[in-house]
Amino acid sequence: MRLACSRTACLASIPWMPSRASIVFRAHISPSHAAGLFQTQSLQLGASCSFSEHRTYAAVDATSGKITEPGRGPASAGPPPVVESIDYNPPRGTRDFPPDEMRLRSWLFQQFREVSRLFAFEEVDFPVLESEALFVRKAGEEITQQLYNFEDKGGRRVSLRPELTPSLARLVLQKGKALPLPVKWFAIGQCWRYERMTRGRRREHYQWNMDILGIPGVEAEVELLSAIVTFFKKVGISSNDVGIKISSRKVLQSLLERFEVPPGSFAAVCVVVDKVEKITRKEVEEELLKLGVLKDAADGILNALSVRSLTELEGLLGTESEAVRDLKQLFSLANGYGFADWLVFDASVVRGLAYYTGTVFEGFDKEGKLRAICGGGRYDRLLSTFGGEDTPACGFGFGDAVIVELLKDRGLLPSLQQEIDFIVFPLEEVLRPQAGLVTTKLREAGCVVELILESKKMKWAFKHAERLQAKQLVLLGSSEWERGCVRVKNLSSREEEDISIDELITKANTSKE
Amino acid sequence: MRLACSRTACLASIPWMPSRASIVFRAHISPSHAAGLFQTQSLQLGASCSFSEHRTYAAVDATSGKITEPGRGPASAGPPPVVESIDYNPPRGTRDFPPDEMRLRSWLFQQFREVSRLFAFEEVDFPVLESEALFVRKAGEEITQQLYNFEDKGGRRVSLRPELTPSLARLVLQKGKALPLPVKWFAIGQCWRYERMTRGRRREHYQWNMDILGIPGVEAEVELLSAIVTFFKKVGISSNDVGIKISSRKVLQSLLERFEVPPGSFAAVCVVVDKVEKITRKEVEEELLKLGVLKDAADGILNALSVRSLTELEGLLGTESEAVRDLKQLFSLANGYGFADWLVFDASVVRGLAYYTGTVFEGFDKEGKLRAICGGGRYDRLLSTFGGEDTPACGFGFGDAVIVELLKDRGLLPSLQQEIDFIVFPLEEVLRPQAGLVTTKLREAGCVVELILESKKMKWAFKHAERLQAKQLVLLGSSEWERGCVRVKNLSSREEEDISIDELITKANTSKE
């Protein structure tokens, strides 16, 4: 069974979502490279996202353009001017990252980066805005239908990127022969989509991609799967929580050949078949018919999706089948690496991107509560669609939303707090320059120092230190300073002592070595 | 003297810039929060940016939309179909970040983050796409004239952000009373602009911002300046290389009051005065006249910009002047902190953003070759323009382009290389699963491991290891493996030994502790 309800069904059952709802809205968005694409409201990362577009905080006079504060409009006796509200929320479907959310995002990205580094992948990035042509494909993918595209002021069709892979392919082609293969690159970037009709779904998410170009064999897929497993383990997730379903588009390809479907329809057929749990079987069959797949062939194809073992698949496709051979080798290698317990063969995995040609896979939670966590596959012919030479390639996308839901659900979200070594507080304003000097020296020693920048009471400073969970408080008072000393209070032990500036700096240096 | 030639002058003198030129095109782009905004071609970070928009690599049939490879078009006898080229370069004015450039960017951002952390600032982020209303101001700023704005499919006016400060203000207002002051936030984000007419200038750059909200006194400015100085020192730049010019908009404000200019024109006057080295004095005077500033007043204002000492300023504005008092206190505090040698008072600094109300500053290279490196100031009334309560605030923006030029010029760019601990290479294909296992164990020990994913000759593996500057090569051969061993070759000493897997892992663990 696919692990997500359909988008349309969700929308029907939740016609109105409350503003700042904490409801998790599970829409299965299939065609993404990462299955965890554009989650509506993640439990943590999306906490500041709101569905209401217009809250009236400020008002702009429509004629003059002048902004007036609510309740402070001109005291004229006429009707109130027509006003347009300015919203303090980010644009619909986008997120702010205040400190809490940002710490979590940075932590997550750090895990992505650390795993990629251990695997000797190099980080790359591309513009978030690309030529629309890079993303327009004819296979009927949702990702292409939901492009956040527009015409720039120079009349060029551009789009906020919906995924990273086409940009990667473009950069590889740009580098040409100067780029030694294999290429092992990773990227973490924001991706966008636009839908007209629905409400409340995210229009952006971040996605971690790892891609290998130049390796034709499943060794590349196994390396990528190993990276995904390494990530899961790193954040405390086990193979009891999560699995990765594996199949190959070559399964479908064999069936299409058997039923004499024109090979040019391959990508479009895959995109339709991927919708099998989102639209009715009848609708799928109708769409397949339009692509030249007759009723019998459609039945054969759709029935084959229920195959759940390689033995069964071998029975269906024969021992000479390339799909079977690839998949067997993949499982055998994964066994050697030591992570085969994370993998399951599942012929129903097709993925919704047109360009996959071989292995396809997606990460899923074993409780079946969440959408796909990540997804990927082999795309050996993408580069030639851009006019380049075909180059063996595979990769995956891993979104920032579903994984955070899962970690939260399992109690695995880290407790992240700003770490402050010292709070420096001049008890008298006259000692402010000295406080600045002590602060500078502590920072030069590598310490994180919060300097109190205004005249405050001692009580405030202690409260402030407590709120920030700072380790030590440095107080500058005239009598201590005249002796070349400051008072240092350890905020956990509550012990305090007067020590010289030099001693303080020496201690700070030692603690940071 | 201002340290940049005018944009129009540059354009006139370089009518055609070569594709992939290494010419540094110095346009002074004043209205940015960061003066180093949108550099045309940085020497390093922008190496992959090209000015040519259409290189013909692939072709799309305009009618069918089908992509064809060059030289492989349909063999029809008719005229060649109208084709539109697909470019392997990123869209005009944007950059890819292949591994080299990405390493440099990551290093630079890491310096930004590390300094911000030492100063106990918290990282935040906002959507790169915001409501246009957030950026539209009536003061005639270039930044507003060059918005990368458009209408989304829902008919809403949106814009790729040209700067980060309005989003920060929006988020502060959204949090309202729940947010304890002072707020000390930093952000590193991509900013965009669009110009119709010019060629080859960057349309995006990254900007580091630090902002303090809730502190009315210059203590906040001094903290920010200290952070900038800390950054410069961290990357090896001294006060011989770089200085920071300081002034206050209150200087202009006093003069406007003296000349009885309507206070409502303040922001617009500042924006005009900031153009003084980009357009002729006569043009400035004409623009000022439109704002209600008469010839005598304009003369008085423009002459005051040549003031270069606080004593002279005090002579001009009187001892009771708030501007003088603020600036004196700022320099005195900076002296206490120990970085006064980096600062110079310079009344000509106005900055081009409408919302500054007090202190303004910009970093400059003392050789006078580059545009401003960073810039900032106090903006105590920005929040009320969004309908919120006025909140004391100041901040700076620091672009990613000029600093890289400067570092390169001074030979201070770090040499950044991927660090690889081991290359694992199975000498026989049959040992591939074992190679995977060894690789996994080494990575679990925290080692960076490049696994060779295809059948290659020994010679290739050595060359590959050399190119990657890997530390050790692990060879798996049948005879060693049967004894539970692998051969490990140290690639710098050229020594090699056969050791057991356990020993290898133990050593790896020890080396990473």
mmCIF file of N, CA and C in Angstrom, chain A residues 53 58 67 88 90-92 94 96-97 99 102-103 105 117-120 122-125 127 129 147-150 153-154 156 170 174 184-185 194 215 219 223 336-337 385-388 418 432 437 443 447-451 453, chain B residues 53 58 67 88 90-92 94 96-97 99 102-103 105 117-120 122-125 127 129 147-150 153-154 156 170 174 184-185 194 219 223 336-337 385-388 418 432 437 443 447-451 453-454:
data_model
loop_
_atom_site.group_PDB
_atom_site.id
_atom_site.type_symbol
_atom_site.label_atom_id
_atom_site.label_comp_id
_atom_site.label_asym_id
_atom_site.label_seq_id
_atom_site.Cartn_x
_atom_site.Cartn_y
_atom_site.Cartn_z
ATOM 1 N N GLU A 53 -3.879 35.131 4.428
ATOM 2 C CA GLU A 53 -3.037 36.002 3.604
ATOM 3 C C GLU A 53 -3.113 37.448 4.065
ATOM 4 N N ALA A 58 -1.207 46.990 9.214
ATOM 5 C CA ALA A 58 -0.875 48.317 8.739
ATOM 6 C C ALA A 58 -1.755 48.577 7.532
ATOM 7 N N ILE A 67 1.671 54.791 4.133
ATOM 8 C CA ILE A 67 1.281 53.772 5.097
ATOM 9 C C ILE A 67 0.819 54.446 6.382
ATOM 10 N N TYR A 88 2.178 40.688 8.056
ATOM 11 C CA TYR A 88 3.441 40.398 8.742
ATOM 12 C C TYR A 88 3.885 38.955 8.511
ATOM 13 N N PRO A 90 4.971 35.694 6.132
ATOM 14 C CA PRO A 90 5.641 35.518 4.837
ATOM 15 C C PRO A 90 4.585 35.203 3.771
ATOM 16 N N PRO A 91 4.905 35.371 2.496
ATOM 17 C CA PRO A 91 3.926 35.083 1.454
ATOM 18 C C PRO A 91 3.344 33.672 1.603
ATOM 19 N N ARG A 92 2.131 33.524 1.168
ATOM 20 C CA ARG A 92 1.421 32.247 1.285
ATOM 21 C C ARG A 92 2.289 31.066 0.840
ATOM 22 N N THR A 94 5.052 30.039 2.138
ATOM 23 C CA THR A 94 6.498 30.158 2.415
ATOM 24 C C THR A 94 6.717 30.296 3.919
ATOM 25 N N ASP A 96 9.155 31.746 7.262
ATOM 26 C CA ASP A 96 10.275 32.423 7.908
ATOM 27 C C ASP A 96 11.022 31.393 8.742
ATOM 28 N N PHE A 97 12.250 31.699 9.049
ATOM 29 C CA PHE A 97 13.019 30.868 9.964
ATOM 30 C C PHE A 97 13.513 31.720 11.127
ATOM 31 N N PRO A 99 14.876 32.175 15.051
ATOM 32 C CA PRO A 99 16.028 31.420 15.584
ATOM 33 C C PRO A 99 15.771 29.936 15.861
ATOM 34 N N MET A 102 15.446 28.084 12.670
ATOM 35 C CA MET A 102 16.718 28.156 11.940
ATOM 36 C C MET A 102 17.744 27.204 12.536
ATOM 37 N N ARG A 103 17.749 27.105 13.877
ATOM 38 C CA ARG A 103 18.691 26.160 14.513
ATOM 39 C C ARG A 103 18.399 24.744 14.048
ATOM 40 N N ARG A 105 16.859 23.854 11.239
ATOM 41 C CA ARG A 105 17.246 23.746 9.828
ATOM 42 C C ARG A 105 18.756 23.584 9.691
ATOM 43 N N ARG A 117 29.908 14.546 3.084
ATOM 44 C CA ARG A 117 31.361 14.688 3.214
ATOM 45 C C ARG A 117 32.015 13.320 3.445
ATOM 46 N N LEU A 118 31.434 12.526 4.343
ATOM 47 C CA LEU A 118 31.994 11.190 4.618
ATOM 48 C C LEU A 118 32.024 10.343 3.344
ATOM 49 N N PHE A 119 31.082 10.590 2.456
ATOM 50 C CA PHE A 119 31.016 9.833 1.202
ATOM 51 C C PHE A 119 31.862 10.469 0.098
ATOM 52 N N ALA A 120 32.621 11.512 0.472
ATOM 53 C CA ALA A 120 33.536 12.187 -0.460
ATOM 54 C C ALA A 120 32.813 12.862 -1.622
ATOM 55 N N GLU A 122 31.204 16.320 -3.257
ATOM 56 C CA GLU A 122 31.501 17.745 -3.185
ATOM 57 C C GLU A 122 30.219 18.559 -3.320
ATOM 58 N N GLU A 123 30.146 19.648 -2.553
ATOM 59 C CA GLU A 123 28.930 20.467 -2.586
ATOM 60 C C GLU A 123 28.937 21.412 -3.785
ATOM 61 N N VAL A 124 27.777 21.568 -4.387
ATOM 62 C CA VAL A 124 27.584 22.508 -5.503
ATOM 63 C C VAL A 124 26.281 23.260 -5.260
ATOM 64 N N ASP A 125 26.081 24.321 -6.011
ATOM 65 C CA ASP A 125 24.788 25.012 -5.971
ATOM 66 C C ASP A 125 24.528 25.672 -7.320
ATOM 67 N N PRO A 127 21.544 28.550 -9.474
ATOM 68 C CA PRO A 127 20.600 29.636 -9.184
ATOM 69 C C PRO A 127 19.209 29.089 -8.851
ATOM 70 N N LEU A 129 16.668 30.616 -9.531
ATOM 71 C CA LEU A 129 15.889 31.030 -10.700
ATOM 72 C C LEU A 129 16.597 30.525 -11.957
ATOM 73 N N LEU A 147 4.956 24.489 -12.101
ATOM 74 C CA LEU A 147 6.125 25.363 -12.095
ATOM 75 C C LEU A 147 5.778 26.741 -11.531
ATOM 76 N N TYR A 148 6.676 27.275 -10.732
ATOM 77 C CA TYR A 148 6.541 28.661 -10.275
ATOM 78 C C TYR A 148 7.263 29.520 -11.310
ATOM 79 N N ASN A 149 6.648 29.630 -12.475
ATOM 80 C CA ASN A 149 7.304 30.282 -13.613
ATOM 81 C C ASN A 149 6.671 31.636 -13.919
ATOM 82 N N PHE A 150 7.397 32.467 -14.605
ATOM 83 C CA PHE A 150 6.876 33.772 -15.002
ATOM 84 C C PHE A 150 7.777 34.348 -16.082
ATOM 85 N N LYS A 153 11.379 40.781 -16.864
ATOM 86 C CA LYS A 153 11.111 42.067 -17.514
ATOM 87 C C LYS A 153 11.724 42.155 -18.902
ATOM 88 N N GLY A 154 12.642 41.239 -19.199
ATOM 89 C CA GLY A 154 13.224 41.199 -20.528
ATOM 90 C C GLY A 154 12.469 40.242 -21.451
ATOM 91 N N ARG A 156 11.883 37.059 -20.958
ATOM 92 C CA ARG A 156 12.367 35.675 -20.922
ATOM 93 C C ARG A 156 11.537 34.840 -19.965
ATOM 94 N N ARG A 170 22.676 20.575 -16.290
ATOM 95 C CA ARG A 170 23.126 21.736 -17.061
ATOM 96 C C ARG A 170 24.576 22.083 -16.736
ATOM 97 N N GLN A 174 27.829 22.052 -19.094
ATOM 98 C CA GLN A 174 28.622 23.272 -19.260
ATOM 99 C C GLN A 174 30.114 22.971 -19.071
ATOM 100 N N LYS A 184 30.728 13.169 -8.257
ATOM 101 C CA LYS A 184 29.931 12.881 -7.044
ATOM 102 C C LYS A 184 29.634 14.216 -6.386
ATOM 103 N N TRP A 185 28.468 14.700 -6.589
ATOM 104 C CA TRP A 185 28.098 16.033 -6.098
ATOM 105 C C TRP A 185 26.891 15.959 -5.174
ATOM 106 N N TYR A 194 4.149 26.203 -7.737
ATOM 107 C CA TYR A 194 2.977 27.064 -7.648
ATOM 108 C C TYR A 194 1.746 26.296 -8.072
ATOM 109 N N ILE A 215 28.816 6.532 -13.655
ATOM 110 C CA ILE A 215 28.856 5.117 -13.236
ATOM 111 C C ILE A 215 27.604 4.417 -13.764
ATOM 112 N N GLU A 219 26.373 -0.126 -8.596
ATOM 113 C CA GLU A 219 27.294 0.318 -7.553
ATOM 114 C C GLU A 219 26.967 1.751 -7.132
ATOM 115 N N GLU A 223 25.773 3.055 -3.403
ATOM 116 C CA GLU A 223 26.483 4.123 -2.690
ATOM 117 C C GLU A 223 25.477 5.184 -2.186
ATOM 118 N N GLY A 336 26.412 -6.897 1.236
ATOM 119 C CA GLY A 336 27.838 -6.786 1.522
ATOM 120 C C GLY A 336 28.160 -5.553 2.340
ATOM 121 N N TYR A 337 27.617 -4.429 1.962
ATOM 122 C CA TYR A 337 27.808 -3.179 2.702
ATOM 123 C C TYR A 337 27.293 -3.303 4.137
ATOM 124 N N THR A 385 18.539 14.948 -23.340
ATOM 125 C CA THR A 385 17.366 15.789 -23.603
ATOM 126 C C THR A 385 17.761 17.267 -23.610
ATOM 127 N N PHE A 386 18.912 17.597 -23.037
ATOM 128 C CA PHE A 386 19.420 18.966 -23.110
ATOM 129 C C PHE A 386 20.412 19.136 -24.260
ATOM 130 N N GLY A 387 20.547 18.110 -25.083
ATOM 131 C CA GLY A 387 21.435 18.223 -26.226
ATOM 132 C C GLY A 387 22.838 17.726 -25.957
ATOM 133 N N GLY A 388 23.084 17.185 -24.784
ATOM 134 C CA GLY A 388 24.417 16.674 -24.470
ATOM 135 C C GLY A 388 24.540 15.202 -24.806
ATOM 136 N N GLN A 418 21.149 28.121 21.807
ATOM 137 C CA GLN A 418 22.322 28.974 21.603
ATOM 138 C C GLN A 418 23.278 28.751 22.776
ATOM 139 N N ARG A 432 31.746 51.116 30.449
ATOM 140 C CA ARG A 432 31.339 50.509 29.176
ATOM 141 C C ARG A 432 32.516 50.267 28.212
ATOM 142 N N LEU A 437 36.270 46.130 25.922
ATOM 143 C CA LEU A 437 37.620 45.559 25.774
ATOM 144 C C LEU A 437 37.666 44.112 26.279
ATOM 145 N N ARG A 443 36.239 37.190 23.117
ATOM 146 C CA ARG A 443 35.866 36.702 21.783
ATOM 147 C C ARG A 443 37.106 36.301 20.995
ATOM 148 N N CYS A 447 35.557 32.659 22.653
ATOM 149 C CA CYS A 447 34.358 32.518 23.489
ATOM 150 C C CYS A 447 33.177 33.263 22.885
ATOM 151 N N VAL A 448 31.988 32.704 23.112
ATOM 152 C CA VAL A 448 30.763 33.368 22.695
ATOM 153 C C VAL A 448 30.356 34.321 23.811
ATOM 154 N N VAL A 449 30.312 35.608 23.492
ATOM 155 C CA VAL A 449 30.058 36.606 24.532
ATOM 156 C C VAL A 449 28.872 37.485 24.157
ATOM 157 N N GLU A 450 27.936 37.523 25.076
ATOM 158 C CA GLU A 450 26.807 38.449 24.968
ATOM 159 C C GLU A 450 27.160 39.660 25.829
ATOM 160 N N LEU A 451 27.309 40.811 25.168
ATOM 161 C CA LEU A 451 27.608 42.047 25.893
ATOM 162 C C LEU A 451 26.298 42.794 26.111
ATOM 163 N N LEU A 453 24.156 45.813 26.235
ATOM 164 C CA LEU A 453 24.401 47.051 25.496
ATOM 165 C C LEU A 453 23.669 48.265 26.055
ATOM 166 N N GLU B 53 24.167 35.119 -23.618
ATOM 167 C CA GLU B 53 22.914 34.492 -23.207
ATOM 168 C C GLU B 53 22.598 33.254 -24.044
ATOM 169 N N ALA B 58 21.935 22.918 -27.706
ATOM 170 C CA ALA B 58 20.791 22.062 -27.994
ATOM 171 C C ALA B 58 19.740 22.946 -28.618
ATOM 172 N N ILE B 67 13.161 18.675 -28.138
ATOM 173 C CA ILE B 67 14.567 19.069 -28.125
ATOM 174 C C ILE B 67 15.366 18.184 -29.074
ATOM 175 N N TYR B 88 23.694 26.326 -21.635
ATOM 176 C CA TYR B 88 24.246 25.584 -20.500
ATOM 177 C C TYR B 88 24.699 26.518 -19.391
ATOM 178 N N PRO B 90 24.086 29.495 -16.534
ATOM 179 C CA PRO B 90 22.957 29.916 -15.698
ATOM 180 C C PRO B 90 22.334 31.177 -16.291
ATOM 181 N N PRO B 91 21.105 31.531 -15.917
ATOM 182 C CA PRO B 91 20.485 32.737 -16.481
ATOM 183 C C PRO B 91 21.379 33.967 -16.295
ATOM 184 N N ARG B 92 21.235 34.887 -17.223
ATOM 185 C CA ARG B 92 22.062 36.101 -17.237
ATOM 186 C C ARG B 92 22.146 36.742 -15.844
ATOM 187 N N THR B 94 23.382 35.505 -13.147
ATOM 188 C CA THR B 94 23.369 34.592 -11.993
ATOM 189 C C THR B 94 24.565 33.644 -12.076
ATOM 190 N N ASP B 96 26.396 29.759 -11.151
ATOM 191 C CA ASP B 96 26.472 28.408 -10.609
ATOM 192 C C ASP B 96 27.593 28.390 -9.579
ATOM 193 N N PHE B 97 27.548 27.413 -8.718
ATOM 194 C CA PHE B 97 28.655 27.196 -7.792
ATOM 195 C C PHE B 97 29.168 25.773 -7.941
ATOM 196 N N PRO B 99 32.166 22.867 -7.531
ATOM 197 C CA PRO B 99 32.828 22.593 -6.245
ATOM 198 C C PRO B 99 33.833 23.660 -5.784
ATOM 199 N N MET B 102 32.015 26.709 -4.701
ATOM 200 C CA MET B 102 31.175 26.392 -3.538
ATOM 201 C C MET B 102 32.022 26.287 -2.279
ATOM 202 N N ARG B 103 33.219 25.713 -2.411
ATOM 203 C CA ARG B 103 34.101 25.634 -1.238
ATOM 204 C C ARG B 103 34.437 27.032 -0.727
ATOM 205 N N ARG B 105 32.657 29.786 -1.233
ATOM 206 C CA ARG B 105 31.440 30.373 -0.654
ATOM 207 C C ARG B 105 31.192 29.819 0.751
ATOM 208 N N ARG B 117 28.382 34.138 15.679
ATOM 209 C CA ARG B 117 28.235 33.262 16.843
ATOM 210 C C ARG B 117 29.004 33.818 18.038
ATOM 211 N N LEU B 118 30.248 34.244 17.810
ATOM 212 C CA LEU B 118 31.061 34.803 18.899
ATOM 213 C C LEU B 118 30.375 36.021 19.515
ATOM 214 N N PHE B 119 29.608 36.734 18.704
ATOM 215 C CA PHE B 119 28.910 37.924 19.189
ATOM 216 C C PHE B 119 27.527 37.583 19.763
ATOM 217 N N ALA B 120 27.247 36.290 19.857
ATOM 218 C CA ALA B 120 25.987 35.796 20.442
ATOM 219 C C ALA B 120 24.755 36.219 19.651
ATOM 220 N N GLU B 122 21.873 35.298 16.819
ATOM 221 C CA GLU B 122 21.189 34.081 16.367
ATOM 222 C C GLU B 122 20.857 34.187 14.888
ATOM 223 N N GLU B 123 21.003 33.064 14.199
ATOM 224 C CA GLU B 123 20.745 33.081 12.759
ATOM 225 C C GLU B 123 19.243 32.978 12.471
ATOM 226 N N VAL B 124 18.811 33.727 11.483
ATOM 227 C CA VAL B 124 17.424 33.684 11.009
ATOM 228 C C VAL B 124 17.435 33.661 9.484
ATOM 229 N N ASP B 125 16.286 33.348 8.905
ATOM 230 C CA ASP B 125 16.163 33.465 7.447
ATOM 231 C C ASP B 125 14.711 33.764 7.095
ATOM 232 N N PRO B 127 11.851 34.182 3.423
ATOM 233 C CA PRO B 127 11.705 33.711 2.035
ATOM 234 C C PRO B 127 12.452 34.625 1.066
ATOM 235 N N LEU B 129 11.466 35.090 -1.770
ATOM 236 C CA LEU B 129 10.362 35.738 -2.477
ATOM 237 C C LEU B 129 9.430 36.377 -1.449
ATOM 238 N N LEU B 147 13.805 46.490 -8.536
ATOM 239 C CA LEU B 147 13.234 45.280 -7.944
ATOM 240 C C LEU B 147 13.095 44.181 -8.994
ATOM 241 N N TYR B 148 13.409 42.960 -8.594
ATOM 242 C CA TYR B 148 13.139 41.796 -9.446
ATOM 243 C C TYR B 148 11.719 41.330 -9.088
ATOM 244 N N ASN B 149 10.749 42.116 -9.522
ATOM 245 C CA ASN B 149 9.372 41.871 -9.105
ATOM 246 C C ASN B 149 8.526 41.351 -10.274
ATOM 247 N N PHE B 150 7.432 40.727 -9.947
ATOM 248 C CA PHE B 150 6.517 40.230 -10.983
ATOM 249 C C PHE B 150 5.176 39.903 -10.329
ATOM 250 N N LYS B 153 0.887 33.847 -10.235
ATOM 251 C CA LYS B 153 -0.269 33.364 -10.997
ATOM 252 C C LYS B 153 -1.591 33.680 -10.309
ATOM 253 N N GLY B 154 -1.519 34.050 -9.043
ATOM 254 C CA GLY B 154 -2.729 34.446 -8.332
ATOM 255 C C GLY B 154 -2.958 35.946 -8.394
ATOM 256 N N ARG B 156 -0.897 38.299 -7.433
ATOM 257 C CA ARG B 156 -0.259 39.058 -6.353
ATOM 258 C C ARG B 156 1.088 39.600 -6.798
ATOM 259 N N ARG B 170 9.718 42.717 9.237
ATOM 260 C CA ARG B 170 8.424 42.030 9.175
ATOM 261 C C ARG B 170 8.338 40.918 10.212
ATOM 262 N N GLN B 174 5.892 40.485 13.360
ATOM 263 C CA GLN B 174 5.039 39.296 13.468
ATOM 264 C C GLN B 174 5.139 38.693 14.869
ATOM 265 N N LYS B 184 19.183 40.236 18.637
ATOM 266 C CA LYS B 184 20.466 40.247 17.930
ATOM 267 C C LYS B 184 20.430 39.101 16.930
ATOM 268 N N TRP B 185 20.150 39.427 15.714
ATOM 269 C CA TRP B 185 19.974 38.405 14.674
ATOM 270 C C TRP B 185 20.969 38.603 13.537
ATOM 271 N N TYR B 194 16.855 43.530 -10.671
ATOM 272 C CA TYR B 194 16.662 43.428 -12.108
ATOM 273 C C TYR B 194 16.829 44.805 -12.725
ATOM 274 N N GLU B 219 25.900 52.178 21.408
ATOM 275 C CA GLU B 219 26.477 50.896 21.842
ATOM 276 C C GLU B 219 26.180 49.810 20.807
ATOM 277 N N GLU B 223 28.935 47.648 18.605
ATOM 278 C CA GLU B 223 28.934 46.174 18.602
ATOM 279 C C GLU B 223 28.990 45.649 17.164
ATOM 280 N N GLY B 336 37.696 52.299 23.373
ATOM 281 C CA GLY B 336 37.693 51.387 24.511
ATOM 282 C C GLY B 336 37.752 49.930 24.074
ATOM 283 N N TYR B 337 36.948 49.570 23.111
ATOM 284 C CA TYR B 337 36.942 48.204 22.564
ATOM 285 C C TYR B 337 38.311 47.860 21.974
ATOM 286 N N THR B 385 6.921 52.253 9.416
ATOM 287 C CA THR B 385 6.454 52.337 8.027
ATOM 288 C C THR B 385 5.674 51.078 7.645
ATOM 289 N N PHE B 386 5.834 49.993 8.410
ATOM 290 C CA PHE B 386 5.043 48.789 8.187
ATOM 291 C C PHE B 386 3.829 48.738 9.116
ATOM 292 N N GLY B 387 3.618 49.818 9.840
ATOM 293 C CA GLY B 387 2.449 49.861 10.708
ATOM 294 C C GLY B 387 2.737 49.403 12.128
ATOM 295 N N GLY B 388 3.996 49.113 12.431
ATOM 296 C CA GLY B 388 4.336 48.678 13.782
ATOM 297 C C GLY B 388 4.747 49.839 14.654
ATOM 298 N N GLN B 418 39.111 19.458 -1.077
ATOM 299 C CA GLN B 418 38.362 18.366 -0.457
ATOM 300 C C GLN B 418 39.353 17.487 0.313
ATOM 301 N N ARG B 432 33.885 -6.604 -4.319
ATOM 302 C CA ARG B 432 33.136 -5.345 -4.198
ATOM 303 C C ARG B 432 32.267 -5.273 -2.933
ATOM 304 N N LEU B 437 31.810 -2.992 2.642
ATOM 305 C CA LEU B 437 31.787 -3.162 4.099
ATOM 306 C C LEU B 437 32.915 -2.386 4.768
ATOM 307 N N ARG B 443 33.761 4.884 7.334
ATOM 308 C CA ARG B 443 32.907 6.075 7.442
ATOM 309 C C ARG B 443 32.256 6.157 8.816
ATOM 310 N N CYS B 447 35.668 8.725 9.013
ATOM 311 C CA CYS B 447 36.625 8.998 7.938
ATOM 312 C C CYS B 447 35.899 9.325 6.632
ATOM 313 N N VAL B 448 36.519 10.200 5.856
ATOM 314 C CA VAL B 448 36.008 10.527 4.532
ATOM 315 C C VAL B 448 36.556 9.488 3.556
ATOM 316 N N VAL B 449 35.660 8.738 2.945
ATOM 317 C CA VAL B 449 36.091 7.632 2.092
ATOM 318 C C VAL B 449 35.509 7.745 0.685
ATOM 319 N N GLU B 450 36.402 7.726 -0.262
ATOM 320 C CA GLU B 450 36.017 7.645 -1.669
ATOM 321 C C GLU B 450 36.115 6.183 -2.080
ATOM 322 N N LEU B 451 34.977 5.607 -2.418
ATOM 323 C CA LEU B 451 34.954 4.215 -2.865
ATOM 324 C C LEU B 451 34.956 4.194 -4.393
ATOM 325 N N LEU B 453 33.865 2.992 -7.709
ATOM 326 C CA LEU B 453 32.588 2.338 -7.993
ATOM 327 C C LEU B 453 32.575 1.542 -9.289
ATOM 328 N N GLU B 454 33.699 1.471 -9.965
ATOM 329 C CA GLU B 454 33.710 0.675 -11.196
ATOM 330 C C GLU B 454 35.067 -0.021 -11.332
#
